[in-house]
Amino acid sequence: MKKLILYGASSFTTSVSALVSQTKDYEVAFICIDDEYITPDLKEFCNVPVISLTRAILDYSHYEFFICIGYSNMRNREICYNKLKNNNLSIATIVSAKAAINNCKISEGVIIFNGVVIEQGCEIEPNVTVWSNSTICHDSKIAPHCFIAANSTIGGYCNVGRLSFIGFSTTLVDHVSIGKECLIGAGSLVLKDIDAYSQYIGSPAYKVKDVDETLGVRV
C-alpha cells in the first residue's frame, strides 16, 4: 500500500480516513496540519500521528497527500490545495470501490464516497468532493474545489462552477449551469442557471442573497 498523509484534522478527516481504510490502496501514515496549530498535546488524531505541514514537506515529500478540508469555508479548500501544489507534492485521488464510475475524467485530489454514480463523459476537476449516494449524470462538469453533498443528483450536461457547494439531497435538472462560488441549500430543486456568487434554496430554488465576494462561500 502507498503511504498517505492527510492534510487537515477535522470531522471530515475521520470520514476520509474511514474510506481510505476500505479502499486498501493507501495506508495513512500521518495527519499534518499547518504549523501554527501544532501544540504539545496534539500528538494523534484518528489514532494517527500528527505532524506539522513543514515537517511533512521536508521529511515525507515522497508520500502522497490528500486534502481533508470540508465545506465550512470553501476558499480554504483552494488555499490548501495550492500549498501542496506549490511544494510539488503528489496529491492522491480516492475513489470508493462501491462507486460506479463510467468512462469519465477524474482529476487529482478528488474523493468519491460510497454509492456515488458518475456517468460517461463527465469531468471532475481537481480537489472536488462527491459525497455518498450522489449521482452525476452524463457529460457534466464539476469545476475545481467544489463540494457535492450526499444524495445530490446533477443532471446531464450540467456545469458547476469552482468553489461551489451543492447541499444535501439537491437536484439540478439537465443543462443547468451554476456559477462560481455559489451555495445551493439542502433539498433544493434547481431548474435554471444560477449566476456566480449567489445563494439559492428551495423547490424550485429561489435566490436568498448574494455571496460576499470578499469571503466566498461559508456554509
PDB file of C-alpha atoms in Angstrom:
ATOM      1  CA  MET A   1       0.000   0.000   0.000  1.00  0.00           C
ATOM      2  CA  LYS A   2       1.108   3.532  -0.746  1.00  0.00           C
ATOM      3  CA  LYS A   3       1.816   5.906   2.139  1.00  0.00           C
ATOM      4  CA  LEU A   4      -0.656   8.755   2.500  1.00  0.00           C
ATOM      5  CA  ILE A   5      -0.608  11.958   4.545  1.00  0.00           C
ATOM      6  CA  LEU A   6      -3.957  13.573   5.295  1.00  0.00           C
ATOM      7  CA  TYR A   7      -3.779  17.371   5.388  1.00  0.00           C
ATOM      8  CA  GLY A   8      -6.217  18.673   7.979  1.00  0.00           C
ATOM      9  CA  ALA A   9      -7.696  17.441  11.259  1.00  0.00           C
ATOM     10  CA  SER A  10     -11.473  17.702  11.453  1.00  0.00           C
ATOM     11  CA  SER A  11     -14.608  15.586  11.268  1.00  0.00           C
ATOM     12  CA  PHE A  12     -14.041  15.426   7.506  1.00  0.00           C
ATOM     13  CA  THR A  13     -10.665  13.802   8.194  1.00  0.00           C
ATOM     14  CA  THR A  14     -12.400  10.975  10.050  1.00  0.00           C
ATOM     15  CA  SER A  15     -14.664  10.354   7.048  1.00  0.00           C
ATOM     16  CA  VAL A  16     -11.736  10.351   4.626  1.00  0.00           C
ATOM     17  CA  SER A  17      -9.733   8.056   6.891  1.00  0.00           C
ATOM     18  CA  ALA A  18     -12.625   5.597   7.088  1.00  0.00           C
ATOM     19  CA  LEU A  19     -12.953   5.499   3.305  1.00  0.00           C
ATOM     20  CA  VAL A  20      -9.202   5.067   2.830  1.00  0.00           C
ATOM     21  CA  SER A  21      -9.294   2.050   5.149  1.00  0.00           C
ATOM     22  CA  GLN A  22     -11.916   0.471   2.847  1.00  0.00           C
ATOM     23  CA  THR A  23     -10.036   1.043  -0.404  1.00  0.00           C
ATOM     24  CA  LYS A  24      -6.835  -0.832   0.599  1.00  0.00           C
ATOM     25  CA  ASP A  25      -4.873   1.363  -1.812  1.00  0.00           C
ATOM     26  CA  TYR A  26      -3.301   3.577   0.842  1.00  0.00           C
ATOM     27  CA  GLU A  27      -2.049   3.436   4.398  1.00  0.00           C
ATOM     28  CA  VAL A  28      -2.493   6.681   6.338  1.00  0.00           C
ATOM     29  CA  ALA A  29       0.949   7.357   7.783  1.00  0.00           C
ATOM     30  CA  PHE A  30       0.420  10.839   9.229  1.00  0.00           C
ATOM     31  CA  ILE A  31      -2.031  13.659   9.586  1.00  0.00           C
ATOM     32  CA  CYS A  32      -0.437  17.046   9.004  1.00  0.00           C
ATOM     33  CA  ILE A  33      -1.739  20.453   9.974  1.00  0.00           C
ATOM     34  CA  ASP A  34      -0.498  23.988   9.464  1.00  0.00           C
ATOM     35  CA  ASP A  35       2.395  24.803  11.764  1.00  0.00           C
ATOM     36  CA  GLU A  36       0.527  27.440  13.785  1.00  0.00           C
ATOM     37  CA  TYR A  37      -1.954  24.816  15.005  1.00  0.00           C
ATOM     38  CA  ILE A  38       0.638  22.397  16.359  1.00  0.00           C
ATOM     39  CA  THR A  39       0.521  22.127  20.184  1.00  0.00           C
ATOM     40  CA  PRO A  40       2.464  19.898  22.590  1.00  0.00           C
ATOM     41  CA  ASP A  41      -0.639  17.876  23.488  1.00  0.00           C
ATOM     42  CA  LEU A  42      -1.739  17.277  19.887  1.00  0.00           C
ATOM     43  CA  LYS A  43       0.118  14.067  19.167  1.00  0.00           C
ATOM     44  CA  GLU A  44      -2.573  11.964  17.475  1.00  0.00           C
ATOM     45  CA  PHE A  45      -5.837  12.323  15.578  1.00  0.00           C
ATOM     46  CA  CYS A  46      -7.907   9.329  14.444  1.00  0.00           C
ATOM     47  CA  ASN A  47      -5.195   7.198  16.106  1.00  0.00           C
ATOM     48  CA  VAL A  48      -2.678   8.535  13.585  1.00  0.00           C
ATOM     49  CA  PRO A  49       0.410  10.627  14.460  1.00  0.00           C
ATOM     50  CA  VAL A  50       0.047  14.370  13.837  1.00  0.00           C
ATOM     51  CA  ILE A  51       2.916  16.372  12.357  1.00  0.00           C
ATOM     52  CA  SER A  52       3.345  19.894  11.046  1.00  0.00           C
ATOM     53  CA  LEU A  53       2.933  20.690   7.380  1.00  0.00           C
ATOM     54  CA  THR A  54       6.553  21.877   7.308  1.00  0.00           C
ATOM     55  CA  ARG A  55       7.817  18.553   8.620  1.00  0.00           C
ATOM     56  CA  ALA A  56       5.595  16.675   6.175  1.00  0.00           C
ATOM     57  CA  ILE A  57       7.066  18.657   3.289  1.00  0.00           C
ATOM     58  CA  LEU A  58      10.681  18.331   4.463  1.00  0.00           C
ATOM     59  CA  ASP A  59      10.677  14.682   5.532  1.00  0.00           C
ATOM     60  CA  TYR A  60       7.880  12.967   3.620  1.00  0.00           C
ATOM     61  CA  SER A  61       7.594  14.688   0.256  1.00  0.00           C
ATOM     62  CA  HIS A  62       7.831  11.241  -1.378  1.00  0.00           C
ATOM     63  CA  TYR A  63       4.475  10.266   0.177  1.00  0.00           C
ATOM     64  CA  GLU A  64       1.152  11.179  -1.383  1.00  0.00           C
ATOM     65  CA  PHE A  65      -1.066  13.809   0.238  1.00  0.00           C
ATOM     66  CA  PHE A  66      -4.805  14.303   0.452  1.00  0.00           C
ATOM     67  CA  ILE A  67      -6.608  17.491   1.490  1.00  0.00           C
ATOM     68  CA  CYS A  68      -9.125  16.956   4.292  1.00  0.00           C
ATOM     69  CA  ILE A  69     -10.793  20.342   4.249  1.00  0.00           C
ATOM     70  CA  GLY A  70     -14.572  20.401   4.494  1.00  0.00           C
ATOM     71  CA  TYR A  71     -17.076  22.984   3.341  1.00  0.00           C
ATOM     72  CA  SER A  72     -17.469  25.489   6.190  1.00  0.00           C
ATOM     73  CA  ASN A  73     -15.095  27.894   4.400  1.00  0.00           C
ATOM     74  CA  MET A  74     -14.869  26.839   0.792  1.00  0.00           C
ATOM     75  CA  ARG A  75     -11.912  29.035  -0.121  1.00  0.00           C
ATOM     76  CA  ASN A  76      -9.760  27.133   2.378  1.00  0.00           C
ATOM     77  CA  ARG A  77     -10.059  24.147   0.049  1.00  0.00           C
ATOM     78  CA  GLU A  78      -8.263  26.030  -2.708  1.00  0.00           C
ATOM     79  CA  ILE A  79      -5.708  27.584  -0.334  1.00  0.00           C
ATOM     80  CA  CYS A  80      -4.651  24.180   0.991  1.00  0.00           C
ATOM     81  CA  TYR A  81      -4.544  22.678  -2.495  1.00  0.00           C
ATOM     82  CA  ASN A  82      -2.234  25.455  -3.666  1.00  0.00           C
ATOM     83  CA  LYS A  83       0.088  24.952  -0.685  1.00  0.00           C
ATOM     84  CA  LEU A  84       0.639  21.352  -1.737  1.00  0.00           C
ATOM     85  CA  LYS A  85       0.983  22.175  -5.430  1.00  0.00           C
ATOM     86  CA  ASN A  86       3.459  24.986  -4.738  1.00  0.00           C
ATOM     87  CA  ASN A  87       5.661  22.451  -2.944  1.00  0.00           C
ATOM     88  CA  ASN A  88       5.450  19.979  -5.845  1.00  0.00           C
ATOM     89  CA  LEU A  89       3.745  17.338  -3.717  1.00  0.00           C
ATOM     90  CA  SER A  90       1.752  14.459  -5.156  1.00  0.00           C
ATOM     91  CA  ILE A  91      -1.959  14.710  -4.397  1.00  0.00           C
ATOM     92  CA  ALA A  92      -3.901  11.457  -4.227  1.00  0.00           C
ATOM     93  CA  THR A  93      -7.252  10.630  -5.784  1.00  0.00           C
ATOM     94  CA  ILE A  94      -9.505   8.439  -3.640  1.00  0.00           C
ATOM     95  CA  VAL A  95     -12.393   6.526  -5.207  1.00  0.00           C
ATOM     96  CA  SER A  96     -14.594   4.123  -3.283  1.00  0.00           C
ATOM     97  CA  ALA A  97     -14.790   0.586  -4.613  1.00  0.00           C
ATOM     98  CA  LYS A  98     -18.524   0.947  -4.010  1.00  0.00           C
ATOM     99  CA  ALA A  99     -18.841   3.804  -6.518  1.00  0.00           C
ATOM    100  CA  ALA A 100     -19.816   3.329 -10.175  1.00  0.00           C
ATOM    101  CA  ILE A 101     -17.566   5.368 -12.474  1.00  0.00           C
ATOM    102  CA  ASN A 102     -18.162   5.064 -16.216  1.00  0.00           C
ATOM    103  CA  ASN A 103     -15.706   6.442 -18.788  1.00  0.00           C
ATOM    104  CA  CYS A 104     -15.128   9.887 -17.330  1.00  0.00           C
ATOM    105  CA  LYS A 105     -12.224  12.074 -16.224  1.00  0.00           C
ATOM    106  CA  ILE A 106     -11.399  12.145 -12.509  1.00  0.00           C
ATOM    107  CA  SER A 107      -8.632  14.612 -11.578  1.00  0.00           C
ATOM    108  CA  GLU A 108      -6.149  14.660  -8.694  1.00  0.00           C
ATOM    109  CA  GLY A 109      -7.369  15.440  -5.209  1.00  0.00           C
ATOM    110  CA  VAL A 110     -10.881  14.172  -5.908  1.00  0.00           C
ATOM    111  CA  ILE A 111     -12.628  11.961  -3.360  1.00  0.00           C
ATOM    112  CA  ILE A 112     -15.665   9.882  -4.308  1.00  0.00           C
ATOM    113  CA  PHE A 113     -17.546   8.210  -1.478  1.00  0.00           C
ATOM    114  CA  ASN A 114     -19.648   5.045  -1.334  1.00  0.00           C
ATOM    115  CA  GLY A 115     -22.676   4.725  -3.589  1.00  0.00           C
ATOM    116  CA  VAL A 116     -21.744   7.534  -5.965  1.00  0.00           C
ATOM    117  CA  VAL A 117     -22.608   7.163  -9.673  1.00  0.00           C
ATOM    118  CA  ILE A 118     -20.723   9.215 -12.266  1.00  0.00           C
ATOM    119  CA  GLU A 119     -21.813   8.607 -15.840  1.00  0.00           C
ATOM    120  CA  GLN A 120     -19.960   8.745 -19.131  1.00  0.00           C
ATOM    121  CA  GLY A 121     -18.473  11.964 -20.427  1.00  0.00           C
ATOM    122  CA  CYS A 122     -18.256  13.691 -17.060  1.00  0.00           C
ATOM    123  CA  GLU A 123     -15.248  15.715 -15.964  1.00  0.00           C
ATOM    124  CA  ILE A 124     -14.479  16.068 -12.267  1.00  0.00           C
ATOM    125  CA  GLU A 125     -11.737  18.662 -11.848  1.00  0.00           C
ATOM    126  CA  PRO A 126      -9.148  18.819  -9.004  1.00  0.00           C
ATOM    127  CA  ASN A 127      -9.956  18.836  -5.304  1.00  0.00           C
ATOM    128  CA  VAL A 128     -13.654  18.021  -5.629  1.00  0.00           C
ATOM    129  CA  THR A 129     -15.587  16.040  -3.024  1.00  0.00           C
ATOM    130  CA  VAL A 130     -18.532  13.903  -4.152  1.00  0.00           C
ATOM    131  CA  TRP A 131     -20.265  12.599  -1.032  1.00  0.00           C
ATOM    132  CA  SER A 132     -22.122   9.340  -0.584  1.00  0.00           C
ATOM    133  CA  ASN A 133     -25.004   8.252  -2.854  1.00  0.00           C
ATOM    134  CA  SER A 134     -24.791  11.233  -5.196  1.00  0.00           C
ATOM    135  CA  THR A 135     -25.303  10.901  -8.958  1.00  0.00           C
ATOM    136  CA  ILE A 136     -23.621  12.998 -11.638  1.00  0.00           C
ATOM    137  CA  CYS A 137     -25.254  12.306 -14.966  1.00  0.00           C
ATOM    138  CA  HIS A 138     -23.571  12.128 -18.347  1.00  0.00           C
ATOM    139  CA  ASP A 139     -21.458  14.937 -19.824  1.00  0.00           C
ATOM    140  CA  SER A 140     -21.481  17.159 -16.757  1.00  0.00           C
ATOM    141  CA  LYS A 141     -18.509  19.111 -15.460  1.00  0.00           C
ATOM    142  CA  ILE A 142     -17.615  19.914 -11.867  1.00  0.00           C
ATOM    143  CA  ALA A 143     -15.026  22.698 -11.585  1.00  0.00           C
ATOM    144  CA  PRO A 144     -12.145  22.682  -9.056  1.00  0.00           C
ATOM    145  CA  HIS A 145     -12.620  22.743  -5.282  1.00  0.00           C
ATOM    146  CA  CYS A 146     -16.388  22.082  -5.269  1.00  0.00           C
ATOM    147  CA  PHE A 147     -18.228  20.076  -2.629  1.00  0.00           C
ATOM    148  CA  ILE A 148     -21.182  17.918  -3.706  1.00  0.00           C
ATOM    149  CA  ALA A 149     -23.012  16.840  -0.552  1.00  0.00           C
ATOM    150  CA  ALA A 150     -24.652  13.452  -0.021  1.00  0.00           C
ATOM    151  CA  ASN A 151     -27.663  12.252  -2.011  1.00  0.00           C
ATOM    152  CA  SER A 152     -27.413  15.008  -4.614  1.00  0.00           C
ATOM    153  CA  THR A 153     -28.356  14.487  -8.253  1.00  0.00           C
ATOM    154  CA  ILE A 154     -26.747  16.512 -11.029  1.00  0.00           C
ATOM    155  CA  GLY A 155     -28.434  16.069 -14.388  1.00  0.00           C
ATOM    156  CA  GLY A 156     -26.834  15.636 -17.780  1.00  0.00           C
ATOM    157  CA  TYR A 157     -24.812  18.445 -19.407  1.00  0.00           C
ATOM    158  CA  CYS A 158     -24.659  20.455 -16.182  1.00  0.00           C
ATOM    159  CA  ASN A 159     -21.783  22.691 -15.131  1.00  0.00           C
ATOM    160  CA  VAL A 160     -20.925  23.521 -11.523  1.00  0.00           C
ATOM    161  CA  GLY A 161     -18.560  26.486 -11.097  1.00  0.00           C
ATOM    162  CA  ARG A 162     -15.424  26.454  -8.985  1.00  0.00           C
ATOM    163  CA  LEU A 163     -15.675  26.627  -5.199  1.00  0.00           C
ATOM    164  CA  SER A 164     -19.418  25.998  -5.205  1.00  0.00           C
ATOM    165  CA  PHE A 165     -21.261  23.989  -2.571  1.00  0.00           C
ATOM    166  CA  ILE A 166     -24.201  21.792  -3.591  1.00  0.00           C
ATOM    167  CA  GLY A 167     -26.224  20.937  -0.500  1.00  0.00           C
ATOM    168  CA  PHE A 168     -27.551  17.600   0.684  1.00  0.00           C
ATOM    169  CA  SER A 169     -30.266  15.992  -1.471  1.00  0.00           C
ATOM    170  CA  THR A 170     -30.186  18.782  -4.050  1.00  0.00           C
ATOM    171  CA  THR A 171     -31.262  18.139  -7.657  1.00  0.00           C
ATOM    172  CA  LEU A 172     -30.038  20.004 -10.731  1.00  0.00           C
ATOM    173  CA  VAL A 173     -32.068  19.294 -13.863  1.00  0.00           C
ATOM    174  CA  ASP A 174     -30.339  18.749 -17.222  1.00  0.00           C
ATOM    175  CA  HIS A 175     -28.370  21.593 -18.846  1.00  0.00           C
ATOM    176  CA  VAL A 176     -28.204  23.769 -15.718  1.00  0.00           C
ATOM    177  CA  SER A 177     -25.085  25.868 -15.061  1.00  0.00           C
ATOM    178  CA  ILE A 178     -24.097  27.015 -11.575  1.00  0.00           C
ATOM    179  CA  GLY A 179     -21.717  29.988 -11.430  1.00  0.00           C
ATOM    180  CA  LYS A 180     -18.544  30.068  -9.366  1.00  0.00           C
ATOM    181  CA  GLU A 181     -18.730  30.369  -5.586  1.00  0.00           C
ATOM    182  CA  CYS A 182     -22.412  29.574  -5.214  1.00  0.00           C
ATOM    183  CA  LEU A 183     -24.188  27.965  -2.271  1.00  0.00           C
ATOM    184  CA  ILE A 184     -27.179  25.760  -3.079  1.00  0.00           C
ATOM    185  CA  GLY A 185     -29.052  24.831   0.082  1.00  0.00           C
ATOM    186  CA  ALA A 186     -30.086  21.323   1.090  1.00  0.00           C
ATOM    187  CA  GLY A 187     -33.065  19.809  -0.689  1.00  0.00           C
ATOM    188  CA  SER A 188     -33.145  22.392  -3.465  1.00  0.00           C
ATOM    189  CA  LEU A 189     -34.520  21.760  -6.946  1.00  0.00           C
ATOM    190  CA  VAL A 190     -32.582  23.862  -9.445  1.00  0.00           C
ATOM    191  CA  LEU A 191     -34.462  24.434 -12.710  1.00  0.00           C
ATOM    192  CA  LYS A 192     -32.454  27.265 -14.270  1.00  0.00           C
ATOM    193  CA  ASP A 193     -28.951  28.697 -14.489  1.00  0.00           C
ATOM    194  CA  ILE A 194     -27.576  30.440 -11.413  1.00  0.00           C
ATOM    195  CA  ASP A 195     -25.228  33.433 -11.536  1.00  0.00           C
ATOM    196  CA  ALA A 196     -21.888  33.478  -9.715  1.00  0.00           C
ATOM    197  CA  TYR A 197     -21.766  34.470  -6.032  1.00  0.00           C
ATOM    198  CA  SER A 198     -25.380  33.501  -5.362  1.00  0.00           C
ATOM    199  CA  GLN A 199     -27.122  31.605  -2.577  1.00  0.00           C
ATOM    200  CA  TYR A 200     -30.251  29.646  -3.517  1.00  0.00           C
ATOM    201  CA  ILE A 201     -32.587  27.339  -1.644  1.00  0.00           C
ATOM    202  CA  GLY A 202     -35.993  25.741  -2.107  1.00  0.00           C
ATOM    203  CA  SER A 203     -38.023  23.670  -4.543  1.00  0.00           C
ATOM    204  CA  PRO A 204     -37.981  25.228  -7.032  1.00  0.00           C
ATOM    205  CA  ALA A 205     -34.846  27.034  -5.939  1.00  0.00           C
ATOM    206  CA  TYR A 206     -35.008  30.793  -5.435  1.00  0.00           C
ATOM    207  CA  LYS A 207     -32.326  33.328  -4.610  1.00  0.00           C
ATOM    208  CA  VAL A 208     -31.859  34.131  -0.937  1.00  0.00           C
ATOM    209  CA  LYS A 209     -28.956  36.561  -1.169  1.00  0.00           C
ATOM    210  CA  ASP A 210     -25.608  37.219  -2.787  1.00  0.00           C
ATOM    211  CA  VAL A 211     -22.447  35.506  -1.586  1.00  0.00           C
ATOM    212  CA  ASP A 212     -19.922  38.023  -0.249  1.00  0.00           C
ATOM    213  CA  GLU A 213     -17.245  38.178  -2.947  1.00  0.00           C
ATOM    214  CA  THR A 214     -14.577  39.072  -0.373  1.00  0.00           C
ATOM    215  CA  LEU A 215     -15.264  35.961   1.726  1.00  0.00           C
ATOM    216  CA  GLY A 216     -16.660  33.367  -0.666  1.00  0.00           C
ATOM    217  CA  VAL A 217     -18.991  30.565   0.338  1.00  0.00           C
ATOM    218  CA  ARG A 218     -19.415  29.965   4.078  1.00  0.00           C
ATOM    219  CA  VAL A 219     -21.702  27.084   4.927  1.00  0.00           C
TER     220      VAL A 219
END
